[in-house]
mmCIF file of N, CA, C and O in Angstrom:
data_model
loop_
_atom_site.group_PDB
_atom_site.id
_atom_site.type_symbol
_atom_site.label_atom_id
_atom_site.label_comp_id
_atom_site.label_asym_id
_atom_site.label_seq_id
_atom_site.Cartn_x
_atom_site.Cartn_y
_atom_site.Cartn_z
ATOM 1 N N SER A 125 -18.278 13.833 -121.421
ATOM 2 C CA SER A 125 -17.148 13.292 -120.663
ATOM 3 C C SER A 125 -17.621 12.815 -119.292
ATOM 4 O O SER A 125 -18.428 13.470 -118.653
ATOM 5 N N ASP A 126 -17.110 11.673 -118.861
ATOM 6 C CA ASP A 126 -17.485 11.171 -117.538
ATOM 7 C C ASP A 126 -16.353 11.377 -116.533
ATOM 8 O O ASP A 126 -16.244 10.672 -115.558
ATOM 9 N N THR A 127 -15.504 12.350 -116.820
ATOM 10 C CA THR A 127 -14.398 12.635 -115.927
ATOM 11 C C THR A 127 -14.920 13.120 -114.581
ATOM 12 O O THR A 127 -15.799 13.986 -114.534
ATOM 13 N N GLN A 128 -14.390 12.534 -113.523
ATOM 14 C CA GLN A 128 -14.755 12.978 -112.183
ATOM 15 C C GLN A 128 -13.714 13.980 -111.710
ATOM 16 O O GLN A 128 -12.531 13.655 -111.633
ATOM 17 N N THR A 129 -14.161 15.196 -111.454
ATOM 18 C CA THR A 129 -13.254 16.229 -110.989
ATOM 19 C C THR A 129 -13.658 16.678 -109.594
ATOM 20 O O THR A 129 -14.813 17.056 -109.376
ATOM 21 N N VAL A 130 -12.722 16.611 -108.673
ATOM 22 C CA VAL A 130 -12.942 17.108 -107.323
ATOM 23 C C VAL A 130 -12.445 18.542 -107.261
ATOM 24 O O VAL A 130 -11.295 18.818 -107.616
ATOM 25 N N THR A 131 -13.301 19.449 -106.816
ATOM 26 C CA THR A 131 -12.878 20.840 -106.687
ATOM 27 C C THR A 131 -12.436 21.167 -105.267
ATOM 28 O O THR A 131 -11.546 21.993 -105.075
ATOM 29 N N ALA A 132 -13.041 20.510 -104.285
ATOM 30 C CA ALA A 132 -12.671 20.830 -102.905
ATOM 31 C C ALA A 132 -13.130 19.742 -101.947
ATOM 32 O O ALA A 132 -14.059 18.994 -102.237
ATOM 33 N N VAL A 133 -12.458 19.701 -100.817
ATOM 34 C CA VAL A 133 -12.867 18.872 -99.692
ATOM 35 C C VAL A 133 -12.964 19.795 -98.483
ATOM 36 O O VAL A 133 -12.108 20.662 -98.299
ATOM 37 N N SER A 134 -13.998 19.629 -97.690
ATOM 38 C CA SER A 134 -14.094 20.390 -96.440
ATOM 39 C C SER A 134 -14.463 19.441 -95.308
ATOM 40 O O SER A 134 -15.065 18.397 -95.538
ATOM 41 N N VAL A 135 -14.059 19.819 -94.102
ATOM 42 C CA VAL A 135 -14.358 19.024 -92.915
ATOM 43 C C VAL A 135 -15.094 19.897 -91.909
ATOM 44 O O VAL A 135 -14.712 21.045 -91.667
ATOM 45 N N GLU A 136 -16.155 19.354 -91.343
ATOM 46 C CA GLU A 136 -16.913 20.020 -90.278
ATOM 47 C C GLU A 136 -16.944 19.111 -89.059
ATOM 48 O O GLU A 136 -17.119 17.909 -89.223
ATOM 49 N N PRO A 137 -16.839 19.626 -87.863
ATOM 50 C CA PRO A 137 -16.467 21.018 -87.583
ATOM 51 C C PRO A 137 -14.978 21.241 -87.856
ATOM 52 O O PRO A 137 -14.191 20.303 -87.750
ATOM 53 N N ALA A 138 -14.612 22.456 -88.222
ATOM 54 C CA ALA A 138 -13.208 22.755 -88.496
ATOM 55 C C ALA A 138 -12.382 22.760 -87.211
ATOM 56 O O ALA A 138 -11.195 22.461 -87.222
ATOM 57 N N ASN A 139 -13.051 23.109 -86.109
ATOM 58 C CA ASN A 139 -12.402 23.119 -84.794
ATOM 59 C C ASN A 139 -13.364 22.520 -83.781
ATOM 60 O O ASN A 139 -14.535 22.896 -83.750
ATOM 61 N N ALA A 140 -12.843 21.605 -82.985
ATOM 62 C CA ALA A 140 -13.666 20.970 -81.962
ATOM 63 C C ALA A 140 -12.811 20.748 -80.724
ATOM 64 O O ALA A 140 -11.583 20.799 -80.788
ATOM 65 N N THR A 141 -13.494 20.505 -79.617
ATOM 66 C CA THR A 141 -12.809 20.246 -78.355
ATOM 67 C C THR A 141 -13.365 18.953 -77.777
ATOM 68 O O THR A 141 -14.566 18.701 -77.874
ATOM 69 N N ALA A 142 -12.483 18.136 -77.221
ATOM 70 C CA ALA A 142 -12.947 16.862 -76.664
ATOM 71 C C ALA A 142 -12.147 16.501 -75.421
ATOM 72 O O ALA A 142 -10.976 16.875 -75.283
ATOM 73 N N LYS A 143 -12.795 15.791 -74.539
ATOM 74 C CA LYS A 143 -12.106 15.224 -73.387
ATOM 75 C C LYS A 143 -11.559 13.850 -73.763
ATOM 76 O O LYS A 143 -12.003 13.236 -74.738
ATOM 77 N N LYS A 144 -10.627 13.357 -72.963
ATOM 78 C CA LYS A 144 -10.119 12.006 -73.160
ATOM 79 C C LYS A 144 -11.230 10.990 -72.933
ATOM 80 O O LYS A 144 -12.169 11.248 -72.176
ATOM 81 N N ASN A 145 -11.106 9.844 -73.612
ATOM 82 C CA ASN A 145 -12.096 8.768 -73.514
ATOM 83 C C ASN A 145 -13.478 9.187 -74.012
ATOM 84 O O ASN A 145 -14.494 8.721 -73.514
ATOM 85 N N THR A 146 -13.511 10.085 -75.018
ATOM 86 C CA THR A 146 -14.781 10.462 -75.641
ATOM 87 C C THR A 146 -14.654 10.323 -77.151
ATOM 88 O O THR A 146 -13.556 10.169 -77.682
ATOM 89 N N GLN A 147 -15.803 10.404 -77.809
ATOM 90 C CA GLN A 147 -15.833 10.334 -79.265
ATOM 91 C C GLN A 147 -16.347 11.645 -79.835
ATOM 92 O O GLN A 147 -17.234 12.282 -79.259
ATOM 93 N N THR A 148 -15.804 12.037 -80.982
ATOM 94 C CA THR A 148 -16.239 13.235 -81.691
ATOM 95 C C THR A 148 -16.445 12.869 -83.155
ATOM 96 O O THR A 148 -15.584 12.234 -83.766
ATOM 97 N N GLN A 149 -17.588 13.285 -83.697
ATOM 98 C CA GLN A 149 -17.913 12.991 -85.096
ATOM 99 C C GLN A 149 -17.480 14.142 -85.993
ATOM 100 O O GLN A 149 -17.822 15.298 -85.753
ATOM 101 N N PHE A 150 -16.691 13.819 -87.019
ATOM 102 C CA PHE A 150 -16.374 14.773 -88.075
ATOM 103 C C PHE A 150 -17.054 14.320 -89.353
ATOM 104 O O PHE A 150 -17.298 13.124 -89.549
ATOM 105 N N SER A 151 -17.383 15.275 -90.212
ATOM 106 C CA SER A 151 -17.955 14.904 -91.504
ATOM 107 C C SER A 151 -17.222 15.656 -92.600
ATOM 108 O O SER A 151 -16.779 16.795 -92.409
ATOM 109 N N ALA A 152 -17.085 14.991 -93.735
ATOM 110 C CA ALA A 152 -16.383 15.584 -94.868
ATOM 111 C C ALA A 152 -17.360 15.798 -96.011
ATOM 112 O O ALA A 152 -18.265 14.988 -96.237
ATOM 113 N N THR A 153 -17.176 16.898 -96.725
ATOM 114 C CA THR A 153 -17.951 17.186 -97.919
ATOM 115 C C THR A 153 -16.994 17.287 -99.093
ATOM 116 O O THR A 153 -16.026 18.050 -99.042
ATOM 117 N N VAL A 154 -17.248 16.471 -100.121
ATOM 118 C CA VAL A 154 -16.455 16.514 -101.342
ATOM 119 C C VAL A 154 -17.310 17.192 -102.408
ATOM 120 O O VAL A 154 -18.427 16.756 -102.685
ATOM 121 N N THR A 155 -16.797 18.271 -102.981
ATOM 122 C CA THR A 155 -17.516 18.961 -104.044
ATOM 123 C C THR A 155 -16.768 18.765 -105.359
ATOM 124 O O THR A 155 -15.543 18.628 -105.379
ATOM 125 N N GLY A 156 -17.527 18.756 -106.430
ATOM 126 C CA GLY A 156 -16.931 18.539 -107.752
ATOM 127 C C GLY A 156 -18.004 18.271 -108.779
ATOM 128 O O GLY A 156 -19.154 18.689 -108.622
ATOM 129 N N THR A 157 -17.642 17.553 -109.832
ATOM 130 C CA THR A 157 -18.578 17.235 -110.894
ATOM 131 C C THR A 157 -19.712 16.362 -110.346
ATOM 132 O O THR A 157 -19.540 15.697 -109.323
ATOM 133 N N PRO A 158 -20.863 16.354 -111.014
ATOM 134 C CA PRO A 158 -22.058 15.716 -110.431
ATOM 135 C C PRO A 158 -21.872 14.260 -110.014
ATOM 136 O O PRO A 158 -22.420 13.855 -108.990
ATOM 137 N N MET A 159 -21.120 13.477 -110.753
ATOM 138 C CA MET A 159 -20.997 12.061 -110.449
ATOM 139 C C MET A 159 -19.758 11.731 -109.612
ATOM 140 O O MET A 159 -19.377 10.577 -109.479
ATOM 141 N N VAL A 160 -19.124 12.763 -109.064
ATOM 142 C CA VAL A 160 -17.854 12.542 -108.371
ATOM 143 C C VAL A 160 -18.038 11.653 -107.141
ATOM 144 O O VAL A 160 -19.062 11.716 -106.448
ATOM 145 N N ASN A 161 -17.055 10.827 -106.902
ATOM 146 C CA ASN A 161 -17.029 9.960 -105.720
ATOM 147 C C ASN A 161 -16.886 10.839 -104.483
ATOM 148 O O ASN A 161 -15.930 11.598 -104.354
ATOM 149 N N LYS A 162 -17.863 10.718 -103.567
ATOM 150 C CA LYS A 162 -17.865 11.574 -102.373
ATOM 151 C C LYS A 162 -17.071 10.978 -101.208
ATOM 152 O O LYS A 162 -17.039 11.531 -100.117
ATOM 153 N N ALA A 163 -16.462 9.821 -101.439
ATOM 154 C CA ALA A 163 -15.770 9.137 -100.342
ATOM 155 C C ALA A 163 -14.466 9.837 -99.967
ATOM 156 O O ALA A 163 -13.793 10.442 -100.810
ATOM 157 N N VAL A 164 -14.122 9.715 -98.691
ATOM 158 C CA VAL A 164 -12.828 10.199 -98.205
ATOM 159 C C VAL A 164 -12.197 9.121 -97.339
ATOM 160 O O VAL A 164 -12.884 8.239 -96.825
ATOM 161 N N THR A 165 -10.895 9.219 -97.203
ATOM 162 C CA THR A 165 -10.205 8.433 -96.193
ATOM 163 C C THR A 165 -9.837 9.383 -95.064
ATOM 164 O O THR A 165 -9.508 10.551 -95.300
ATOM 165 N N TRP A 166 -9.912 8.877 -93.844
ATOM 166 C CA TRP A 166 -9.676 9.688 -92.650
ATOM 167 C C TRP A 166 -8.339 9.318 -92.015
ATOM 168 O O TRP A 166 -7.947 8.153 -92.019
ATOM 169 N N ALA A 167 -7.675 10.306 -91.445
ATOM 170 C CA ALA A 167 -6.442 10.056 -90.707
ATOM 171 C C ALA A 167 -6.375 11.019 -89.536
ATOM 172 O O ALA A 167 -6.979 12.091 -89.555
ATOM 173 N N ILE A 168 -5.609 10.613 -88.512
ATOM 174 C CA ILE A 168 -5.394 11.479 -87.353
ATOM 175 C C ILE A 168 -3.947 11.311 -86.909
ATOM 176 O O ILE A 168 -3.382 10.218 -87.003
ATOM 177 N N ASP A 169 -3.334 12.415 -86.477
ATOM 178 C CA ASP A 169 -1.900 12.387 -86.143
ATOM 179 C C ASP A 169 -1.684 12.029 -84.671
ATOM 180 O O ASP A 169 -1.234 12.836 -83.875
ATOM 181 N N SER A 170 -2.048 10.807 -84.345
ATOM 182 C CA SER A 170 -1.907 10.352 -82.970
ATOM 183 C C SER A 170 -1.443 8.907 -82.965
ATOM 184 O O SER A 170 -1.829 8.119 -83.828
ATOM 185 N N GLU A 171 -0.637 8.574 -81.965
ATOM 186 C CA GLU A 171 -0.197 7.191 -81.787
ATOM 187 C C GLU A 171 -1.254 6.354 -81.081
ATOM 188 O O GLU A 171 -1.270 5.129 -81.208
ATOM 189 N N VAL A 172 -2.127 7.015 -80.320
ATOM 190 C CA VAL A 172 -3.044 6.281 -79.442
ATOM 191 C C VAL A 172 -4.520 6.536 -79.731
ATOM 192 O O VAL A 172 -5.340 5.639 -79.574
ATOM 193 N N SER A 173 -4.863 7.733 -80.160
ATOM 194 C CA SER A 173 -6.249 8.024 -80.515
ATOM 195 C C SER A 173 -6.502 7.542 -81.936
ATOM 196 O O SER A 173 -5.585 7.440 -82.742
ATOM 197 N N LYS A 174 -7.761 7.239 -82.235
ATOM 198 C CA LYS A 174 -8.112 6.617 -83.520
ATOM 199 C C LYS A 174 -9.236 7.384 -84.205
ATOM 200 O O LYS A 174 -10.017 8.071 -83.557
ATOM 201 N N ILE A 175 -9.304 7.224 -85.537
ATOM 202 C CA ILE A 175 -10.451 7.717 -86.293
ATOM 203 C C ILE A 175 -10.925 6.568 -87.177
ATOM 204 O O ILE A 175 -10.110 5.834 -87.745
ATOM 205 N N ASP A 176 -12.251 6.396 -87.246
ATOM 206 C CA ASP A 176 -12.762 5.290 -88.059
ATOM 207 C C ASP A 176 -13.144 5.792 -89.448
ATOM 208 O O ASP A 176 -12.978 6.970 -89.774
ATOM 209 N N ASN A 177 -13.656 4.886 -90.282
ATOM 210 C CA ASN A 177 -13.926 5.256 -91.676
ATOM 211 C C ASN A 177 -15.180 6.115 -91.829
ATOM 212 O O ASN A 177 -15.511 6.530 -92.933
ATOM 213 N N ARG A 178 -15.862 6.401 -90.717
ATOM 214 C CA ARG A 178 -17.014 7.313 -90.743
ATOM 215 C C ARG A 178 -16.660 8.689 -90.180
ATOM 216 O O ARG A 178 -17.528 9.555 -90.068
ATOM 217 N N GLY A 179 -15.400 8.878 -89.781
ATOM 218 C CA GLY A 179 -14.987 10.177 -89.265
ATOM 219 C C GLY A 179 -15.184 10.350 -87.776
ATOM 220 O O GLY A 179 -15.176 11.475 -87.274
ATOM 221 N N VAL A 180 -15.369 9.227 -87.066
ATOM 222 C CA VAL A 180 -15.536 9.309 -85.610
ATOM 223 C C VAL A 180 -14.178 9.145 -84.932
ATOM 224 O O VAL A 180 -13.527 8.111 -85.086
ATOM 225 N N VAL A 181 -13.772 10.191 -84.206
ATOM 226 C CA VAL A 181 -12.520 10.148 -83.457
ATOM 227 C C VAL A 181 -12.788 9.638 -82.052
ATOM 228 O O VAL A 181 -13.692 10.128 -81.375
ATOM 229 N N THR A 182 -11.997 8.669 -81.618
ATOM 230 C CA THR A 182 -12.010 8.221 -80.236
ATOM 231 C C THR A 182 -10.713 8.694 -79.599
ATOM 232 O O THR A 182 -9.632 8.254 -79.995
ATOM 233 N N VAL A 183 -10.843 9.635 -78.655
ATOM 234 C CA VAL A 183 -9.660 10.163 -77.980
ATOM 235 C C VAL A 183 -9.275 9.202 -76.862
ATOM 236 O O VAL A 183 -10.069 8.914 -75.974
ATOM 237 N N SER A 184 -8.051 8.732 -76.919
ATOM 238 C CA SER A 184 -7.557 7.780 -75.926
ATOM 239 C C SER A 184 -7.347 8.455 -74.578
ATOM 240 O O SER A 184 -6.971 9.633 -74.505
ATOM 241 N N GLY A 185 -7.550 7.686 -73.524
ATOM 242 C CA GLY A 185 -7.213 8.166 -72.190
ATOM 243 C C GLY A 185 -5.720 8.376 -72.027
ATOM 244 O O GLY A 185 -5.286 9.077 -71.114
ATOM 245 N N LYS A 186 -4.927 7.799 -72.937
ATOM 246 C CA LYS A 186 -3.468 7.931 -72.888
ATOM 247 C C LYS A 186 -2.949 9.041 -73.790
ATOM 248 O O LYS A 186 -1.742 9.214 -73.942
ATOM 249 N N GLU A 187 -3.880 9.798 -74.419
ATOM 250 C CA GLU A 187 -3.455 10.860 -75.331
ATOM 251 C C GLU A 187 -2.628 11.903 -74.590
ATOM 252 O O GLU A 187 -3.045 12.387 -73.542
ATOM 253 N N THR A 188 -1.464 12.248 -75.143
ATOM 254 C CA THR A 188 -0.587 13.233 -74.510
ATOM 255 C C THR A 188 -0.551 14.558 -75.264
ATOM 256 O O THR A 188 -0.102 15.569 -74.728
ATOM 257 N N LYS A 189 -1.020 14.581 -76.495
ATOM 258 C CA LYS A 189 -0.991 15.816 -77.277
ATOM 259 C C LYS A 189 -2.090 16.773 -76.829
ATOM 260 O O LYS A 189 -3.172 16.341 -76.411
ATOM 261 N N ALA A 190 -1.820 18.072 -76.953
ATOM 262 C CA ALA A 190 -2.814 19.089 -76.600
ATOM 263 C C ALA A 190 -3.843 19.262 -77.707
ATOM 264 O O ALA A 190 -4.971 19.683 -77.469
ATOM 265 N N SER A 191 -3.442 18.938 -78.943
ATOM 266 C CA SER A 191 -4.399 19.007 -80.047
ATOM 267 C C SER A 191 -4.008 17.990 -81.103
ATOM 268 O O SER A 191 -2.833 17.620 -81.231
ATOM 269 N N LEU A 192 -5.022 17.545 -81.841
ATOM 270 C CA LEU A 192 -4.834 16.554 -82.889
ATOM 271 C C LEU A 192 -5.347 17.129 -84.202
ATOM 272 O O LEU A 192 -6.313 17.892 -84.222
ATOM 273 N N THR A 193 -4.698 16.745 -85.293
ATOM 274 C CA THR A 193 -5.148 17.165 -86.614
ATOM 275 C C THR A 193 -5.842 15.996 -87.300
ATOM 276 O O THR A 193 -5.261 14.920 -87.433
ATOM 277 N N VAL A 194 -7.077 16.233 -87.696
ATOM 278 C CA VAL A 194 -7.867 15.258 -88.440
ATOM 279 C C VAL A 194 -7.758 15.628 -89.915
ATOM 280 O O VAL A 194 -7.930 16.793 -90.283
ATOM 281 N N THR A 195 -7.461 14.644 -90.762
ATOM 282 C CA THR A 195 -7.329 14.892 -92.193
ATOM 283 C C THR A 195 -8.283 14.004 -92.975
ATOM 284 O O THR A 195 -8.329 12.793 -92.747
ATOM 285 N N ALA A 196 -9.023 14.629 -93.885
ATOM 286 C CA ALA A 196 -9.863 13.896 -94.828
ATOM 287 C C ALA A 196 -9.252 14.033 -96.210
ATOM 288 O O ALA A 196 -8.951 15.153 -96.647
ATOM 289 N N THR A 197 -9.058 12.906 -96.885
ATOM 290 C CA THR A 197 -8.451 12.892 -98.213
ATOM 291 C C THR A 197 -9.446 12.314 -99.212
ATOM 292 O O THR A 197 -10.009 11.238 -98.986
ATOM 293 N N SER A 198 -9.660 13.021 -100.300
ATOM 294 C CA SER A 198 -10.576 12.549 -101.332
ATOM 295 C C SER A 198 -10.066 11.252 -101.943
ATOM 296 O O SER A 198 -8.891 11.141 -102.299
ATOM 297 N N VAL A 199 -10.959 10.264 -102.063
ATOM 298 C CA VAL A 199 -10.600 9.008 -102.729
ATOM 299 C C VAL A 199 -10.439 9.228 -104.234
ATOM 300 O O VAL A 199 -9.546 8.678 -104.872
ATOM 301 N N ALA A 200 -11.311 10.055 -104.813
ATOM 302 C CA ALA A 200 -11.277 10.299 -106.260
ATOM 303 C C ALA A 200 -10.036 11.083 -106.672
ATOM 304 O O ALA A 200 -9.491 10.875 -107.752
ATOM 305 N N ASP A 201 -9.585 11.997 -105.805
ATOM 306 C CA ASP A 201 -8.414 12.833 -106.099
ATOM 307 C C ASP A 201 -7.632 13.054 -104.812
ATOM 308 O O ASP A 201 -7.887 14.002 -104.072
ATOM 309 N N PRO A 202 -6.662 12.167 -104.529
ATOM 310 C CA PRO A 202 -5.937 12.232 -103.253
ATOM 311 C C PRO A 202 -5.111 13.498 -103.048
ATOM 312 O O PRO A 202 -4.614 13.726 -101.950
ATOM 313 N N THR A 203 -5.000 14.332 -104.087
ATOM 314 C CA THR A 203 -4.305 15.613 -103.886
ATOM 315 C C THR A 203 -5.198 16.614 -103.166
ATOM 316 O O THR A 203 -4.733 17.656 -102.721
ATOM 317 N N LYS A 204 -6.497 16.293 -103.061
ATOM 318 C CA LYS A 204 -7.441 17.202 -102.399
ATOM 319 C C LYS A 204 -7.701 16.705 -100.977
ATOM 320 O O LYS A 204 -8.213 15.607 -100.782
ATOM 321 N N THR A 205 -7.322 17.535 -100.010
ATOM 322 C CA THR A 205 -7.490 17.171 -98.612
ATOM 323 C C THR A 205 -8.068 18.341 -97.836
ATOM 324 O O THR A 205 -8.073 19.492 -98.316
ATOM 325 N N ALA A 206 -8.530 18.054 -96.634
ATOM 326 C CA ALA A 206 -8.969 19.093 -95.707
ATOM 327 C C ALA A 206 -8.626 18.634 -94.311
ATOM 328 O O ALA A 206 -8.555 17.439 -94.045
ATOM 329 N N THR A 207 -8.398 19.595 -93.425
ATOM 330 C CA THR A 207 -8.051 19.249 -92.073
ATOM 331 C C THR A 207 -8.963 19.944 -91.068
ATOM 332 O O THR A 207 -9.601 20.954 -91.384
ATOM 333 N N ALA A 208 -9.006 19.398 -89.893
ATOM 334 C CA ALA A 208 -9.712 19.982 -88.761
ATOM 335 C C ALA A 208 -8.839 19.805 -87.534
ATOM 336 O O ALA A 208 -7.986 18.911 -87.506
ATOM 337 N N THR A 209 -9.047 20.644 -86.542
ATOM 338 C CA THR A 209 -8.269 20.575 -85.318
ATOM 339 C C THR A 209 -9.148 20.144 -84.166
ATOM 340 O O THR A 209 -10.239 20.708 -83.953
ATOM 341 N N LEU A 210 -8.692 19.141 -83.450
ATOM 342 C CA LEU A 210 -9.395 18.659 -82.256
ATOM 343 C C LEU A 210 -8.517 18.972 -81.052
ATOM 344 O O LEU A 210 -7.428 18.414 -80.906
ATOM 345 N N THR A 211 -8.993 19.900 -80.221
ATOM 346 C CA THR A 211 -8.259 20.297 -79.017
ATOM 347 C C THR A 211 -8.672 19.379 -77.880
ATOM 348 O O THR A 211 -9.853 19.146 -77.655
ATOM 349 N N ILE A 212 -7.672 18.871 -77.152
ATOM 350 C CA ILE A 212 -7.935 17.948 -76.064
ATOM 351 C C ILE A 212 -8.014 18.709 -74.747
ATOM 352 O O ILE A 212 -7.095 19.442 -74.398
ATOM 353 N N GLU A 213 -9.133 18.546 -74.061
ATOM 354 C CA GLU A 213 -9.320 19.243 -72.782
ATOM 355 C C GLU A 213 -8.583 18.534 -71.666
ATOM 356 O O GLU A 213 -8.566 17.313 -71.633
#
């Protein structure tokens, strides 16, 4: 069978701290069957700060939240996600 099964997604670091106008790199690990697609889509719960498709968060100088949640979602199985917390200094 060539079924791709995702067993888990994890994000490192699980907790990070950043100042405004800086970048922080997150990385995701997708575990599952040997040929499983390791790709994830990234999201962040901010109106002004951004995350790119490599997991790099750019904290805006206009960020008002004390912490942001970074979410990685498996492309192969979107029901599998992982989150990390970025605390804004």
